PDB file of C-alpha atoms in Angstrom:
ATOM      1  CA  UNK O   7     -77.890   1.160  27.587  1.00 65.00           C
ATOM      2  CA  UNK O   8     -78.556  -2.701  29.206  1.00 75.00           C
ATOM      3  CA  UNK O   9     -77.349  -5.338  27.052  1.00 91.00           C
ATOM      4  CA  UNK O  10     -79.779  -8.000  26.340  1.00 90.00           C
ATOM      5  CA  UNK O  11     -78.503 -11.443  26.274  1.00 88.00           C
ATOM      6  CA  UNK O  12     -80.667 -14.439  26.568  1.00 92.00           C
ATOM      7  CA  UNK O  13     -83.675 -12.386  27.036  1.00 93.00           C
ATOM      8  CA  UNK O  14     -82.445 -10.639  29.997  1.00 96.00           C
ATOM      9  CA  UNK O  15     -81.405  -7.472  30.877  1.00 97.00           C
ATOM     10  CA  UNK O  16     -77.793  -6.879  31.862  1.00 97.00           C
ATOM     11  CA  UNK O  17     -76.373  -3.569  33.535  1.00 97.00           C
ATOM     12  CA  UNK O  18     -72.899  -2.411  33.734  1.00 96.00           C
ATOM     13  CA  UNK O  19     -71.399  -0.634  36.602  1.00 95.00           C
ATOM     14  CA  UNK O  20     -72.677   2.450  36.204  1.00 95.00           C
ATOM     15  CA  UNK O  21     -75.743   1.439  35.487  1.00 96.00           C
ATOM     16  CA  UNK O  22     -76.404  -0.854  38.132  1.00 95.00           C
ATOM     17  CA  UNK O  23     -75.212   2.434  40.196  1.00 94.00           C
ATOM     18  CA  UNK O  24     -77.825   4.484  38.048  1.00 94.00           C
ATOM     19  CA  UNK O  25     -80.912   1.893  39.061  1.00 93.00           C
ATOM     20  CA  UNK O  26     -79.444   2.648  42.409  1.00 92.00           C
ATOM     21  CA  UNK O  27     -79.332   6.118  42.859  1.00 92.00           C
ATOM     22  CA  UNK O  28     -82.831   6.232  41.385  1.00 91.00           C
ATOM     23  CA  UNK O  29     -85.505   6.420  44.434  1.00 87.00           C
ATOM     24  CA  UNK O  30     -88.646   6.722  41.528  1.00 90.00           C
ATOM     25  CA  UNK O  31     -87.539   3.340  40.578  1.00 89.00           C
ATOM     26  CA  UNK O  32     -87.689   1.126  44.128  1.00 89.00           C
ATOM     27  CA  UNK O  33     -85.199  -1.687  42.208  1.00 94.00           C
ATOM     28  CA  UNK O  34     -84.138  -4.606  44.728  1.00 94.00           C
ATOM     29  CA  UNK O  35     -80.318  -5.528  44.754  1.00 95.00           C
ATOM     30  CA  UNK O  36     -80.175  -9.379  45.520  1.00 95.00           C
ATOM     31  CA  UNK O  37     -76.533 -11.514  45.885  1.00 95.00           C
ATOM     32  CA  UNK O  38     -76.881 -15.097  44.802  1.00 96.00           C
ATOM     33  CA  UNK O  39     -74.143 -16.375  45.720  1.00 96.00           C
ATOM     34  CA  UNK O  40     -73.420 -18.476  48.665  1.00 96.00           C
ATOM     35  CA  UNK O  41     -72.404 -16.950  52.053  1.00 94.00           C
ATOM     36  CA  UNK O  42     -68.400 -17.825  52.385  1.00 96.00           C
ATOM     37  CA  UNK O  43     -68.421 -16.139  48.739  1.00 96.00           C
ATOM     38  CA  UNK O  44     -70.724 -13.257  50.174  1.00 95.00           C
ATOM     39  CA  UNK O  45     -68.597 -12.954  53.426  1.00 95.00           C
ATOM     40  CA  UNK O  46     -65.143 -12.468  51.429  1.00 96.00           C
ATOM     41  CA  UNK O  47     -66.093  -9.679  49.355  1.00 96.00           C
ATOM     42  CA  UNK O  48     -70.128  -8.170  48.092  1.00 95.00           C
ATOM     43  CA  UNK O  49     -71.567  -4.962  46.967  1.00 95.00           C
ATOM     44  CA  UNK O  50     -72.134  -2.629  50.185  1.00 93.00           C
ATOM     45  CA  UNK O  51     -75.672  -2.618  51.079  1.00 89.00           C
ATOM     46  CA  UNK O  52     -76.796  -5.676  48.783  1.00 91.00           C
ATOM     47  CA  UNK O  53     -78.337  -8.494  50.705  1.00 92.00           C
ATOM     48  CA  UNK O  54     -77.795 -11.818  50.170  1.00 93.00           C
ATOM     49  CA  UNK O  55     -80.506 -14.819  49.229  1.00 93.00           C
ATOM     50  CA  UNK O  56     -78.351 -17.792  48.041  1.00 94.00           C
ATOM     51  CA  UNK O  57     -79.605 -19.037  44.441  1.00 94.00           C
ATOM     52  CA  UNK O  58     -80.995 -22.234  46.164  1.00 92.00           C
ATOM     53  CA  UNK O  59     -82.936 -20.407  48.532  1.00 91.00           C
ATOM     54  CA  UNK O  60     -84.547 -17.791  46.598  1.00 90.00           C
ATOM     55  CA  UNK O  61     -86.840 -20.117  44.389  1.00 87.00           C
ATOM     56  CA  UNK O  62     -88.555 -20.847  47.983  1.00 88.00           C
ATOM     57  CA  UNK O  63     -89.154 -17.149  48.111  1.00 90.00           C
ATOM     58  CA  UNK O  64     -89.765 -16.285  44.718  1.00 91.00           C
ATOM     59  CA  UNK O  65     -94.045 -16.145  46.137  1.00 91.00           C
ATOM     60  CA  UNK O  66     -93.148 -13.532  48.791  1.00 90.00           C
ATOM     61  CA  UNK O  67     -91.691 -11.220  46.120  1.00 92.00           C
ATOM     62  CA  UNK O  68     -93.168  -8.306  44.721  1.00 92.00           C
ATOM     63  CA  UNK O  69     -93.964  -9.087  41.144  1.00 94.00           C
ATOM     64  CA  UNK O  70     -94.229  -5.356  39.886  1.00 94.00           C
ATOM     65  CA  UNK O  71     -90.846  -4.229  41.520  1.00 94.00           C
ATOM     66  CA  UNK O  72     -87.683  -4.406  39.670  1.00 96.00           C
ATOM     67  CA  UNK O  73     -84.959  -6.790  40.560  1.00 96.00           C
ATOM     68  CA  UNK O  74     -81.248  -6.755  39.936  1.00 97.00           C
ATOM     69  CA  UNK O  75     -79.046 -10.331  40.957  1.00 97.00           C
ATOM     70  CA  UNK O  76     -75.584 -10.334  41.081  1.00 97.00           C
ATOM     71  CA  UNK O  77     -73.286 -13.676  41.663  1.00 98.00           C
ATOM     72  CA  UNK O  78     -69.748 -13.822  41.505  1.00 97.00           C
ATOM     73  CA  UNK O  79     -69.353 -13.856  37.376  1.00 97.00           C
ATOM     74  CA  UNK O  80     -72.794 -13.374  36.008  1.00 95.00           C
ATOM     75  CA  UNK O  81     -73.617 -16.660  35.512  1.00 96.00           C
ATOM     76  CA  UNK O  82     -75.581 -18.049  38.783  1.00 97.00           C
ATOM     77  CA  UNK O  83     -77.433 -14.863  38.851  1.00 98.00           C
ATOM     78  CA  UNK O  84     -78.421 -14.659  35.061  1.00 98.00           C
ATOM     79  CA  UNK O  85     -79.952 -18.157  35.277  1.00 97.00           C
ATOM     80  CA  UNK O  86     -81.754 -16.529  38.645  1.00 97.00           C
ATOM     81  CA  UNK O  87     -83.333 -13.670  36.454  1.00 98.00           C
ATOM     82  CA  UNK O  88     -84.641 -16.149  33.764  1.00 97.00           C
ATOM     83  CA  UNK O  89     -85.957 -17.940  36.585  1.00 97.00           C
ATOM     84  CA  UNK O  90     -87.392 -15.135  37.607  1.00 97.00           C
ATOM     85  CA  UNK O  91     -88.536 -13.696  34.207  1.00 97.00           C
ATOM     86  CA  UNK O  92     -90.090 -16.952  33.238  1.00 96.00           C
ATOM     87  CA  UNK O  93     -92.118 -16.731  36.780  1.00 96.00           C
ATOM     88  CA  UNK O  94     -94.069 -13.535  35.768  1.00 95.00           C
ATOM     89  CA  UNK O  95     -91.461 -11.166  37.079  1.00 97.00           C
ATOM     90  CA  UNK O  96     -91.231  -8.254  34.441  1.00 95.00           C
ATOM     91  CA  UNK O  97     -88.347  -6.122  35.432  1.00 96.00           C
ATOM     92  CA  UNK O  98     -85.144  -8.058  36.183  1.00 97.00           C
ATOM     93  CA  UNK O  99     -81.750  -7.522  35.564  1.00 98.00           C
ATOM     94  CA  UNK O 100     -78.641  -9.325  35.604  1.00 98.00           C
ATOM     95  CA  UNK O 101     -75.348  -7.760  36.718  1.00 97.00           C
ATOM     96  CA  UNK O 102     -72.801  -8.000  34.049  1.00 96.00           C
ATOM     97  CA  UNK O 103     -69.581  -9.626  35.125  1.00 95.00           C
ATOM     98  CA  UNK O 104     -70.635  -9.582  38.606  1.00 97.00           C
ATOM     99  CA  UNK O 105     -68.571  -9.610  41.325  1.00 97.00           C
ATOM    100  CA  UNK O 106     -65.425 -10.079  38.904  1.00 96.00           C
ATOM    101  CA  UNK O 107     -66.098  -6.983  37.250  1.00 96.00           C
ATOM    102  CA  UNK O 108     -67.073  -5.252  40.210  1.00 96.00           C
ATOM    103  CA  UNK O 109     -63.560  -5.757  41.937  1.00 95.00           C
ATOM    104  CA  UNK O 110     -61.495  -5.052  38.216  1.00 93.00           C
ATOM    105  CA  UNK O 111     -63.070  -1.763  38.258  1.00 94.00           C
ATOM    106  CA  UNK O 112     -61.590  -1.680  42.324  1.00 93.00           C
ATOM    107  CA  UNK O 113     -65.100  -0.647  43.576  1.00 94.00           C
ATOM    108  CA  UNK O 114     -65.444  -0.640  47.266  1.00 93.00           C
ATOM    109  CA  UNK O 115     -66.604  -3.709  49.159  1.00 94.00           C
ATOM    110  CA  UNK O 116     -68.077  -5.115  51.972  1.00 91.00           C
ATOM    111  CA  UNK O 117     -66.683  -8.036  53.928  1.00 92.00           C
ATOM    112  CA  UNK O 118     -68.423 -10.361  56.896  1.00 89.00           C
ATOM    113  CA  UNK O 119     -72.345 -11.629  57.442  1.00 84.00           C
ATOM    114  CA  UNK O 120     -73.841  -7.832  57.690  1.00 78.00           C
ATOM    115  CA  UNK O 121     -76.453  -8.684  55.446  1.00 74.00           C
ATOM    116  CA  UNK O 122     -76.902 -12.128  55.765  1.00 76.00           C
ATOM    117  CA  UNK O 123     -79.695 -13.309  58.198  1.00 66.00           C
ATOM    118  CA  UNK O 124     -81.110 -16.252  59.686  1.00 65.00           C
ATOM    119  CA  UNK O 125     -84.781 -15.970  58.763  1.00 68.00           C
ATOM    120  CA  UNK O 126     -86.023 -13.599  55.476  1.00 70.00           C
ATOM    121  CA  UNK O 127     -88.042 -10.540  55.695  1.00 69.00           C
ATOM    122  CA  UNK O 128     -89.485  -8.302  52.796  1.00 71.00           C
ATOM    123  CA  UNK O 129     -87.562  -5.355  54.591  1.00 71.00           C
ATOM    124  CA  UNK O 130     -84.459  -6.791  54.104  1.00 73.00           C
ATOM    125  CA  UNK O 131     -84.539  -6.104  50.787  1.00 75.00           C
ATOM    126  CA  UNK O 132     -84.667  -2.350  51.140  1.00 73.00           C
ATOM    127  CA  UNK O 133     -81.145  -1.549  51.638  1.00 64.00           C
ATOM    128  CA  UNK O 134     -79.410   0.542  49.072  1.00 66.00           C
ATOM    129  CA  UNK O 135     -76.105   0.263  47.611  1.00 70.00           C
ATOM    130  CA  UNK O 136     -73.542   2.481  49.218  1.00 62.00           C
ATOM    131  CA  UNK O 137     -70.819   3.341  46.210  1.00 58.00           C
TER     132      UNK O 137
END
């Protein structure tokens, strides 16, 4: 069960995999961080929208869909779901530990730009996680 901590949701590993695997549940997977930190290592399949960009964004977002943000330790992307939450977004999570976590548990990752693009699109969003 999600942790709440400062009025936010947080998911674990499993079950940020969990919200994943769930097709009823349409939840977007959004990186925070910045691009050299995305490059080195991310999440297969999660997209990247810098923290400093996303506010910019935040109107072309789907209010009723669910949103999960990681960053590298939980932080960045924690202060993104408030952000969010505070913005009339209901359903946001925050990855526990992020990318920290993700690696100690020696998940698989992605390295290089393949989900990092020049100009945003809704569709981007759509990828899924690949375990």
């Amino acid at each position: 069960m999600a942790q709440i901590i400062e009025n936010i949701s947080h998911l674990d590993s499993q079950e940020l995999l969990s919200l994943a695997a769930d097709p009823e549940r349409g939840a977007i997977f959004i990186d925070v961080r910045e691009p050299e930190e995305y490059e080195a290592a991310h999440i297969p399949g999660i997209p990247l929208i810098p923290m400093g960009e996303i506010i910019d964004l935040i109107e072309r977002l789907d209010r009723d869909r669910e949103y999960v943000f990681v960053c590298r330790s939980g932080r960045r992307s924690l202060e993104v779901a408030i952000f969010f939450s505070a913005n009339g977004f209901e359903k946001v999570h925050n990855y526990l530990g992020g990318m920290l976590q993700w690696q100690l548990e020696e998940r698989k990752v992605a390295h290089g730009r393949e989900h990092i693009t020049e100009q945003f699109t809704l569709d981007q969003l759509e990828r899924k996680i690949t375990p």
